[in-house]
Amino acid sequence: MARREILLRVIVTALMPLLGAAAPPPSLVPFITKDNFNAGDYEFARGAFPDAKPEQIASWNAIKSYVHACEQDAGLAEDAQLKDIGVKAVVPRNRGYQDHLCGQVSLALPSAKAFKNWDNFQKALKRSLPYYQTYEAALTAASNAIEVDSDSQNLTEQITARIIPDQGWRYPMMGTLDTLSGVDTETSTVLQAAHPYGNV
């Protein structure tokens, strides 16, 4: 089952350039580089917290509307494309990874809901960075240790090259970093929800 899911994701990823995708709102553009989203200091999410300015609130609402639209659009388009190549599958409408950029933004949204104010969130984000960077370095090293040509056109090699980063970045979102010793609840929340684990 896991192998079949990864195979479908590889197929979908290959098809994504052919699919129409909702355009991100202007407030997200500074955080996008080469079709990858980098949340940075999360300034784009300021409108989700108390004492936000009207324009920040409007920007946040536009971001939420974008995520809803791009998830729906990508799911419908991918269903049609998979059907065209004979794959009988229904792409879940609530899965942000259907559209790579959309998925990265979608993964960043829940973090804002877990904090009462902007200051607490920023402090927790700062405390979480060393843990995230250590995990990122370890996963990168593990991925590089695989003796597979990542540019190969062989589907088996493509799947093999993706297994470690794909699953390695998925586990933090499932709470596997919650047991880290000495990490407070707010920092743990940021580790699980705020870092760009979708960048695979």
Coordinates of C-alpha atoms in Angstrom, one line a residue:
M1 CA 0.0 0.0 0.0
A2 CA 2.8 2.4 0.9
R3 CA 4.6 1.7 -2.4
R4 CA 1.4 2.2 -4.3
E5 CA 0.8 5.6 -2.6
I6 CA 4.3 6.7 -3.4
L7 CA 3.9 5.6 -7.0
L8 CA 0.8 7.6 -7.4
R9 CA 2.4 10.7 -5.8
V10 CA 5.3 10.4 -8.3
I11 CA 2.8 10.2 -11.2
V12 CA 0.9 13.1 -9.8
T13 CA 4.0 15.2 -9.4
A14 CA 5.0 14.5 -13.0
L15 CA 1.5 15.7 -14.1
M16 CA 1.4 18.8 -12.1
P17 CA 3.0 21.1 -14.7
L18 CA 0.1 20.2 -17.0
L19 CA -2.5 21.1 -14.5
G20 CA -4.0 24.5 -13.9
A21 CA -3.4 25.8 -10.4
A22 CA -4.9 28.7 -8.4
A23 CA -2.5 31.6 -8.1
P24 CA -1.2 32.5 -4.6
P25 CA -2.3 35.9 -3.2
P26 CA 0.2 38.8 -3.4
S27 CA 1.0 38.5 0.3
L28 CA 2.6 35.1 -0.3
V29 CA 4.7 36.1 -3.3
P30 CA 7.7 37.2 -1.2
F31 CA 7.8 33.8 0.5
I32 CA 8.0 31.9 -2.8
T33 CA 11.2 31.0 -4.6
K34 CA 11.4 28.7 -7.6
D35 CA 7.9 27.4 -6.8
N36 CA 8.9 26.5 -3.2
F37 CA 7.3 28.2 -0.2
N38 CA 9.5 29.2 2.7
A39 CA 7.5 30.5 5.7
G40 CA 10.5 32.4 7.1
D41 CA 9.3 34.5 10.1
Y42 CA 5.7 33.8 9.3
E43 CA 4.9 37.5 8.8
F44 CA 2.3 36.4 6.3
A45 CA 0.3 34.9 9.2
R46 CA 0.1 38.0 11.3
G47 CA -3.5 38.4 10.5
A48 CA -4.4 35.2 12.3
F49 CA -3.5 36.7 15.7
P50 CA -5.1 39.3 18.0
D51 CA -4.3 43.0 17.5
A52 CA -3.7 42.5 13.7
K53 CA -4.3 45.4 11.4
P54 CA -7.3 45.3 9.0
E55 CA -5.0 44.7 6.0
Q56 CA -3.2 41.9 7.8
I57 CA -6.6 40.2 8.5
A58 CA -7.7 40.7 4.9
S59 CA -4.4 39.1 3.8
W60 CA -4.8 36.1 6.1
N61 CA -8.4 35.5 4.8
A62 CA -7.1 35.7 1.2
I63 CA -4.5 33.0 2.0
K64 CA -7.1 30.7 3.5
S65 CA -9.3 31.1 0.5
Y66 CA -6.3 30.4 -1.8
V67 CA -5.5 27.2 0.0
H68 CA -9.1 26.0 -0.1
A69 CA -9.3 26.8 -3.8
C70 CA -6.0 25.3 -4.8
E71 CA -6.7 22.1 -2.9
Q72 CA -10.0 21.7 -4.6
D73 CA -8.7 22.6 -8.1
A74 CA -5.7 20.3 -7.9
G75 CA -7.8 17.4 -6.6
L76 CA -10.3 17.7 -9.4
A77 CA -7.7 18.1 -12.1
E78 CA -5.6 15.2 -10.9
D79 CA -8.7 12.9 -10.8
A80 CA -9.2 13.7 -14.4
Q81 CA -5.6 13.2 -15.4
L82 CA -5.2 9.9 -13.5
K83 CA -8.4 8.6 -15.2
D84 CA -7.0 9.5 -18.6
I85 CA -4.0 7.3 -18.0
G86 CA -6.1 4.4 -16.6
V87 CA -5.5 4.8 -12.9
K88 CA -8.7 4.3 -10.9
A89 CA -8.1 6.5 -7.9
V90 CA -9.9 9.4 -6.1
V91 CA -7.6 12.1 -4.8
P92 CA -8.7 13.3 -1.4
R93 CA -9.9 16.9 -1.5
N94 CA -8.3 17.8 1.8
R95 CA -4.7 16.8 0.9
G96 CA -2.5 19.8 0.3
Y97 CA 0.3 17.8 -1.3
Q98 CA -1.7 17.5 -4.5
D99 CA -0.3 20.8 -5.6
H100 CA 3.3 21.2 -4.3
L101 CA 3.2 24.9 -3.6
C102 CA -0.4 24.7 -2.3
G103 CA 0.6 21.8 0.0
Q104 CA 3.5 23.7 1.5
V105 CA 1.3 26.7 2.3
S106 CA -1.5 24.4 3.6
L107 CA 0.9 22.8 6.1
A108 CA 1.9 26.2 7.4
L109 CA -1.6 27.4 8.3
P110 CA -2.4 25.2 11.4
S111 CA 0.5 26.6 13.4
A112 CA -1.2 30.0 13.8
K113 CA -4.2 28.4 15.5
A114 CA -2.2 26.9 18.4
F115 CA -1.1 30.2 19.9
K116 CA -2.9 33.0 21.7
N117 CA -0.7 35.8 20.5
W118 CA 2.0 36.7 18.0
D119 CA 4.8 37.2 20.5
N120 CA 4.4 33.7 22.0
F121 CA 4.4 32.2 18.6
Q122 CA 7.5 34.1 17.5
K123 CA 9.4 33.0 20.6
A124 CA 8.4 29.4 20.1
L125 CA 9.4 29.5 16.4
K126 CA 12.8 30.8 17.4
R127 CA 13.3 28.1 20.0
S128 CA 12.4 25.4 17.5
L129 CA 14.9 26.3 14.8
P130 CA 17.9 24.4 16.2
Y131 CA 15.9 21.2 16.5
Y132 CA 14.5 21.6 13.0
Q133 CA 17.9 22.4 11.4
T134 CA 19.5 19.4 13.1
Y135 CA 16.7 17.1 11.8
E136 CA 17.0 18.6 8.4
A137 CA 20.7 18.1 8.3
A138 CA 20.4 14.4 9.4
L139 CA 17.6 13.7 6.8
T140 CA 19.6 15.3 4.0
A141 CA 22.7 13.2 4.9
A142 CA 20.6 10.0 5.0
S143 CA 19.0 10.9 1.6
N144 CA 22.4 11.6 0.1
A145 CA 23.7 8.2 1.3
I146 CA 21.3 6.4 -1.1
E147 CA 23.3 5.2 -4.1
V148 CA 20.5 6.1 -6.6
D149 CA 20.6 8.5 -9.5
S150 CA 17.9 11.1 -8.5
D151 CA 17.7 12.3 -12.1
S152 CA 17.1 8.8 -13.4
Q153 CA 14.1 8.2 -15.7
N154 CA 13.7 4.8 -14.2
L155 CA 10.4 4.8 -12.1
T156 CA 11.8 2.3 -9.5
E157 CA 14.8 4.5 -8.9
Q158 CA 12.7 7.6 -8.7
I159 CA 10.5 6.0 -6.0
T160 CA 13.6 4.7 -4.1
A161 CA 15.2 8.2 -4.1
R162 CA 12.0 9.7 -2.6
I163 CA 11.3 7.2 0.1
I164 CA 13.6 8.6 2.8
P165 CA 12.8 12.3 2.3
D166 CA 9.2 11.7 1.7
Q167 CA 8.6 9.5 4.8
G168 CA 11.2 11.4 6.9
W169 CA 9.4 14.7 6.4
R170 CA 6.0 13.1 7.0
Y171 CA 6.8 11.7 10.4
P172 CA 7.2 15.0 12.2
M173 CA 3.7 16.0 11.1
M174 CA 2.4 12.8 12.8
G175 CA 3.8 13.9 16.2
T176 CA 7.0 11.7 16.2
L177 CA 9.0 14.7 17.6
D178 CA 6.7 15.1 20.5
T179 CA 8.9 12.9 22.7
L180 CA 12.0 15.0 22.4
S181 CA 13.5 15.5 25.9
G182 CA 13.4 19.0 27.4
V183 CA 11.2 20.5 24.7
D184 CA 8.3 22.6 26.0
T185 CA 4.8 22.2 24.6
E186 CA 4.8 25.4 22.5
T187 CA 8.1 24.6 20.9
S188 CA 6.9 21.1 20.2
T189 CA 3.8 22.5 18.5
V190 CA 5.9 24.6 16.2
L191 CA 8.1 21.7 15.4
Q192 CA 5.1 19.6 14.3
A193 CA 3.2 22.3 12.4
A194 CA 5.2 25.3 11.5
H195 CA 8.3 24.2 9.7
P196 CA 8.3 23.4 5.9
Y197 CA 8.1 19.6 6.1
G198 CA 6.4 19.7 2.7
N199 CA 9.5 20.7 0.9
V200 CA 10.3 17.3 -0.6

